[in-house]
PDB file of C-alpha atoms in Angstrom:
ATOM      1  CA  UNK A 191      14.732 112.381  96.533  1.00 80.00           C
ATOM      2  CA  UNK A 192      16.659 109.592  95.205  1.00 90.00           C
ATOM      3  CA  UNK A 193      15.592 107.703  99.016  1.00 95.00           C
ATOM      4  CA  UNK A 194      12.101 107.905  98.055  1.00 98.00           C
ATOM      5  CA  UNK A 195      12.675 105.866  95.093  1.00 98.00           C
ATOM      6  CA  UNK A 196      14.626 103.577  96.598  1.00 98.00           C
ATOM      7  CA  UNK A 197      11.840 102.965  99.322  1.00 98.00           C
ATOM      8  CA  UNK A 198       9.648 102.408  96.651  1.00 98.00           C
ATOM      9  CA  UNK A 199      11.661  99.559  95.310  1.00 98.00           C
ATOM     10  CA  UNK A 200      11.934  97.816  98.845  1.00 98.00           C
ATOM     11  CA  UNK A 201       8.377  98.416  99.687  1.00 98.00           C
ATOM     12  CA  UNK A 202       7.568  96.468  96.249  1.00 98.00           C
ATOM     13  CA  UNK A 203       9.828  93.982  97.428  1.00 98.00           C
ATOM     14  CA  UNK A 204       8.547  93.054 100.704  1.00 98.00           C
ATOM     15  CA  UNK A 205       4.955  94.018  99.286  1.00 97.00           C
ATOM     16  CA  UNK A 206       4.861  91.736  96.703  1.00 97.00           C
ATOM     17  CA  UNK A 207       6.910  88.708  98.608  1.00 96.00           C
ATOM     18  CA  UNK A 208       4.708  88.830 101.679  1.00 97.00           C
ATOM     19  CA  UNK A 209       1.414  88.645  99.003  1.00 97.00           C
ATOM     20  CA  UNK A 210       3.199  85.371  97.761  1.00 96.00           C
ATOM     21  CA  UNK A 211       4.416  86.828  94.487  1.00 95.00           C
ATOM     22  CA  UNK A 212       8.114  86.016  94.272  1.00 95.00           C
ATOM     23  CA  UNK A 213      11.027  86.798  95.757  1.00 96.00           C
ATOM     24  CA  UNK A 214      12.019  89.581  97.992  1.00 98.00           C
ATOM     25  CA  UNK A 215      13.112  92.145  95.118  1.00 98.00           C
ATOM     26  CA  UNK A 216      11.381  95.207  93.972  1.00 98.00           C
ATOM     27  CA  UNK A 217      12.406  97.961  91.565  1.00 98.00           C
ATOM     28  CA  UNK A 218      11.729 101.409  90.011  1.00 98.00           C
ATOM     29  CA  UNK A 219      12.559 102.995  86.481  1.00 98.00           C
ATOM     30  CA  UNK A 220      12.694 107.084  87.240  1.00 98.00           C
ATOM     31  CA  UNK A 221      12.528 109.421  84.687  1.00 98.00           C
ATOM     32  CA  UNK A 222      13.216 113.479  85.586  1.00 97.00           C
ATOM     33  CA  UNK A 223      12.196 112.362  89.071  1.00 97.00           C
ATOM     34  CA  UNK A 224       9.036 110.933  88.130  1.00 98.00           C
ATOM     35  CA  UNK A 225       8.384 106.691  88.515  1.00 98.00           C
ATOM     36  CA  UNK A 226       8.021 105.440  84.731  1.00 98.00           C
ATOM     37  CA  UNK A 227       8.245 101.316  85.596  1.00 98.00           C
ATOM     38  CA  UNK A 228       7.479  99.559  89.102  1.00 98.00           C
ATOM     39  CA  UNK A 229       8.563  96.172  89.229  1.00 98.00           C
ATOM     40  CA  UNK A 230       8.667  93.191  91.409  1.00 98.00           C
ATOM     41  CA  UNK A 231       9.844  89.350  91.533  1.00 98.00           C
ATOM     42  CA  UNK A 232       7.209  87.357  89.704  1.00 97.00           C
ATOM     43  CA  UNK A 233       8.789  84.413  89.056  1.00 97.00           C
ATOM     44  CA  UNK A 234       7.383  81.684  91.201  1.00 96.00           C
ATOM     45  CA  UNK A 235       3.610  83.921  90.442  1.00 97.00           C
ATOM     46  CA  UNK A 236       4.329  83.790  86.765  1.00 97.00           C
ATOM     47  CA  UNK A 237       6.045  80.677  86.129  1.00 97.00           C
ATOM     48  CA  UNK A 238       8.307  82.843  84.024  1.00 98.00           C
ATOM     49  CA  UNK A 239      12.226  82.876  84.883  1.00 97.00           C
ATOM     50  CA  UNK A 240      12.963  86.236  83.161  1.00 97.00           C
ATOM     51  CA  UNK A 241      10.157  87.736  85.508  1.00 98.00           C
ATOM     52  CA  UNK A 242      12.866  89.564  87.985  1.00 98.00           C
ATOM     53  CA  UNK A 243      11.922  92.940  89.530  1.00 98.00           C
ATOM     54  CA  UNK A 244      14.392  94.873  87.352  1.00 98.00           C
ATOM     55  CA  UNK A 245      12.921  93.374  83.872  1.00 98.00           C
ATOM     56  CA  UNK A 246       9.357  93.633  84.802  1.00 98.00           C
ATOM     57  CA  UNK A 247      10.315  97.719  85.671  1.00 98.00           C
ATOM     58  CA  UNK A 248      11.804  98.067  82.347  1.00 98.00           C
ATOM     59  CA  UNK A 249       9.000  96.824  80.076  1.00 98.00           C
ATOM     60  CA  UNK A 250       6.893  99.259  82.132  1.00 98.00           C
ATOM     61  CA  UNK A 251       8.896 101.878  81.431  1.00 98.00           C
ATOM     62  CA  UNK A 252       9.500 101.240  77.868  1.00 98.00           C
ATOM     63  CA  UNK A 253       5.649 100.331  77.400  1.00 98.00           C
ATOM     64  CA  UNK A 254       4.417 103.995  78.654  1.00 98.00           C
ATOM     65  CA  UNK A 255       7.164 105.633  77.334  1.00 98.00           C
ATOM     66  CA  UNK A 256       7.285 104.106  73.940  1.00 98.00           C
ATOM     67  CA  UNK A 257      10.439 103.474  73.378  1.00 98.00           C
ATOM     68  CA  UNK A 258      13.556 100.802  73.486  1.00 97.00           C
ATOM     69  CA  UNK A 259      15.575 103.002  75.189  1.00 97.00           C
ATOM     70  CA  UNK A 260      15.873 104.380  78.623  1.00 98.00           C
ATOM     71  CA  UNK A 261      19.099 106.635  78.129  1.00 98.00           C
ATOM     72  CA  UNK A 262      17.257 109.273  80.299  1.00 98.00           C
ATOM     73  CA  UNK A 263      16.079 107.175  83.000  1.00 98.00           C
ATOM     74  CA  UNK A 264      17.622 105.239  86.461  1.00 98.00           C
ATOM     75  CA  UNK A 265      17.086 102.535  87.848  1.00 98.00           C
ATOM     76  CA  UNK A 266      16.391 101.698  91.646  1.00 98.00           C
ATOM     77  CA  UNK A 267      16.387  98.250  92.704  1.00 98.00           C
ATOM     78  CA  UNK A 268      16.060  96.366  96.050  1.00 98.00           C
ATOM     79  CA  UNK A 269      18.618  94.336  95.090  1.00 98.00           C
ATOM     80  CA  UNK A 270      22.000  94.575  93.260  1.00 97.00           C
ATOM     81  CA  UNK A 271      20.961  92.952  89.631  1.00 97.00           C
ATOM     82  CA  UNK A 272      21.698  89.348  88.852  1.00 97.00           C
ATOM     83  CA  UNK A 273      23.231  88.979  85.486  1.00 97.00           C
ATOM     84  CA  UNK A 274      20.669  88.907  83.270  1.00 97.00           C
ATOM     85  CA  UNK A 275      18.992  92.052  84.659  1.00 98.00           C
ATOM     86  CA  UNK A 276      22.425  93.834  84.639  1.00 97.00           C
ATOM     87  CA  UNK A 277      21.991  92.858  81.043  1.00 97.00           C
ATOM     88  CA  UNK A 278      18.870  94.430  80.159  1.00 98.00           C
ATOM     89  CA  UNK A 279      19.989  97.282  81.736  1.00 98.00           C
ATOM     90  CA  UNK A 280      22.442  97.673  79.754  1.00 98.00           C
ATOM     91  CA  UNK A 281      20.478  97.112  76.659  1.00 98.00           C
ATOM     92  CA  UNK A 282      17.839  99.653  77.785  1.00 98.00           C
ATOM     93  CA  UNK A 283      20.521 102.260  78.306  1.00 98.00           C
ATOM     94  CA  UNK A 284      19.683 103.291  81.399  1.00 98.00           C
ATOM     95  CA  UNK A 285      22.124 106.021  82.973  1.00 98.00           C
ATOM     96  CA  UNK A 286      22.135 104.601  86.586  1.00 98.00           C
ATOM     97  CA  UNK A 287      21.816 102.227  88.606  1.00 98.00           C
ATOM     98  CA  UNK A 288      20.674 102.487  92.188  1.00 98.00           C
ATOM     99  CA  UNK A 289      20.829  99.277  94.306  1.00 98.00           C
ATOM    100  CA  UNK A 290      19.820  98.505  98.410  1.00 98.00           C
ATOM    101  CA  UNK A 291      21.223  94.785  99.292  1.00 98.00           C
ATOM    102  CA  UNK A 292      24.132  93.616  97.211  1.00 97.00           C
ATOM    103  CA  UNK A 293      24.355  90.047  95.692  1.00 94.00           C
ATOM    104  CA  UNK A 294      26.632  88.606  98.837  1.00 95.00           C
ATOM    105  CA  UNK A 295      23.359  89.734 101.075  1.00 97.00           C
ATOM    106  CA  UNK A 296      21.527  87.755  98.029  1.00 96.00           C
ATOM    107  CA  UNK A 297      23.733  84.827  97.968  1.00 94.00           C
ATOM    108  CA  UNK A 298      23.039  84.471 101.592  1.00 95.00           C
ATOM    109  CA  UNK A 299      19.581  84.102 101.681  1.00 96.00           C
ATOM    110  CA  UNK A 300      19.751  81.553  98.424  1.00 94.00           C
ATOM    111  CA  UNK A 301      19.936  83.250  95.676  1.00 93.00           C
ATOM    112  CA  UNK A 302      23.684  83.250  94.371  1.00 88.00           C
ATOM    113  CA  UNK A 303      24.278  84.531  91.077  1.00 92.00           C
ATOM    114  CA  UNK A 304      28.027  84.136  91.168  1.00 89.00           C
ATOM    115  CA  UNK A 305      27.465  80.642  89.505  1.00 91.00           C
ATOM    116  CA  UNK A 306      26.256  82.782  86.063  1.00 95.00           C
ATOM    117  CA  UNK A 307      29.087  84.996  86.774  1.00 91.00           C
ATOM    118  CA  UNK A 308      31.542  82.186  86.502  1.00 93.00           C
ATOM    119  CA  UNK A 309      30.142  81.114  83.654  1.00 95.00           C
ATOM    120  CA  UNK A 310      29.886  83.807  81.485  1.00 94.00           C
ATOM    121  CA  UNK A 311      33.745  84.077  82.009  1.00 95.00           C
ATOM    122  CA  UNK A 312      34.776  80.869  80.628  1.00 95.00           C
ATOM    123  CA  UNK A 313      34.519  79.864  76.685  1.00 95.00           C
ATOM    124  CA  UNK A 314      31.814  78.465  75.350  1.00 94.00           C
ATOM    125  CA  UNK A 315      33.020  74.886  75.461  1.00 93.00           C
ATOM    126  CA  UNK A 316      34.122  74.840  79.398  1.00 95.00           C
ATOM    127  CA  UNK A 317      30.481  76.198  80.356  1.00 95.00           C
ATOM    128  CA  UNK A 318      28.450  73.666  82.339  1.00 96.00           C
ATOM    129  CA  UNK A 319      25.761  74.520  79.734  1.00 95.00           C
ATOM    130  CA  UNK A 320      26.260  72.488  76.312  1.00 95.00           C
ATOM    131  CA  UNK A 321      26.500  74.259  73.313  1.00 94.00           C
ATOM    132  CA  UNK A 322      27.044  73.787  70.003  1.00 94.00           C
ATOM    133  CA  UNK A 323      26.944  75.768  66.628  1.00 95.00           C
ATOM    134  CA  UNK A 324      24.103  74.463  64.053  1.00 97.00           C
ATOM    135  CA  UNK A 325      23.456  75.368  60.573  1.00 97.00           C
ATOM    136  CA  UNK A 326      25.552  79.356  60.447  1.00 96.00           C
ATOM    137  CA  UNK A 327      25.597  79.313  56.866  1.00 95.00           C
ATOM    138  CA  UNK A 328      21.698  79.437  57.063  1.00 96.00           C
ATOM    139  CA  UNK A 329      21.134  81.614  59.913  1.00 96.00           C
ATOM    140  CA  UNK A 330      23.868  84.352  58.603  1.00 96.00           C
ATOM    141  CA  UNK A 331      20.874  84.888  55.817  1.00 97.00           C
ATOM    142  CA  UNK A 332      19.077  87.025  58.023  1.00 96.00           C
ATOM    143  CA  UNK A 333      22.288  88.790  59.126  1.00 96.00           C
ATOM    144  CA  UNK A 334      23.015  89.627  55.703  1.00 95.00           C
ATOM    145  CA  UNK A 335      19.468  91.347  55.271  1.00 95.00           C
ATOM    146  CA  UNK A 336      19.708  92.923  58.110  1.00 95.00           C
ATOM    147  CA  UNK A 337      22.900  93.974  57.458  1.00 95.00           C
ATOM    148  CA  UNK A 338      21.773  95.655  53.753  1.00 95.00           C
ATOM    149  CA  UNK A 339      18.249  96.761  55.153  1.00 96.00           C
ATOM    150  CA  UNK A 340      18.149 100.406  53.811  1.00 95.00           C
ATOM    151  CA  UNK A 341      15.116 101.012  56.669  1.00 96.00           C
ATOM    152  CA  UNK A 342      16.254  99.254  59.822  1.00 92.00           C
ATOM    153  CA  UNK A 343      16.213 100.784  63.297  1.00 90.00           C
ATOM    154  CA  UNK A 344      19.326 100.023  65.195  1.00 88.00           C
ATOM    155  CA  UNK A 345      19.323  99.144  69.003  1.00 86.00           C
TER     156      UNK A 345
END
């Protein structure tokens, strides 16, 4: 069973890249061994960055399921996620994670995430990315709503 799924997720990939829609990754959100979320690279197709295969499959899911979380649902994905879908995976809660090529196979074919990686691990001030802390005594306003907000929905 879980094969079928992950053939899914590779036939979106190649699908989808050979139609001129992205890159060669493809995913699947399955819930009690039903597909919930297809997804596929749409970034080039888009002209929107956060457009991976593993994000697009999410919002799917969480769009006909009507909900934020995914705590009962797995993931299969052509590719081993870049960090930013590993992050919205773990935001979604899903339980698994089932993945074909891994990022080394990725990196090879141009698409290395281990930059990100590297950067995530340092502070803020050795990243390559500038960034700098403006007006906190302003923005903690809405964290001190939020946190006193008698009706608020955690995530």
């Amino acid at each position: 069973m879980k094969s079928k799924f992950m053939r899914e997720a590779i036939r979106l990939s190649v699908r989808q890249m050979r139609a001129g829609k992205g890159g060669p990754f493809g995913a699947v959100v399955v819930r009690k061994g039903e597909i919930v979320g297809r997804g596929f690279n749409a970034v080039t197709s888009t002209n929107d960055p956060t457009a991976h295969a593993e994000v697009m499959a999410i919002r799917e899911a969480c769009r006909k399921l009507k909900t934020f979380k995914l705590d009962d649902c797995e993931l299969y994905t052509s590719c081993e996620p870049c960090p930013m879908c590993l992050s919205a995976i773990y935001w979604a809660r899903l339980k698994r994670v089932f993945y074909g090529n891994t990022r080394k196979d990725a990196a090879k074919i141009g698409f290395d995430d281990n930059v990100i990686y590297r950067e995530l691990a340092m502070s803020i001030h050795k990243r390559s990315l500038p960034m700098k802390q403006l007006l906190p005594g302003e923005a903690a306003t809405a964290f001190a709503e939020w946190q006193d907000k008698p009706d608020k929905q955690r995530y």
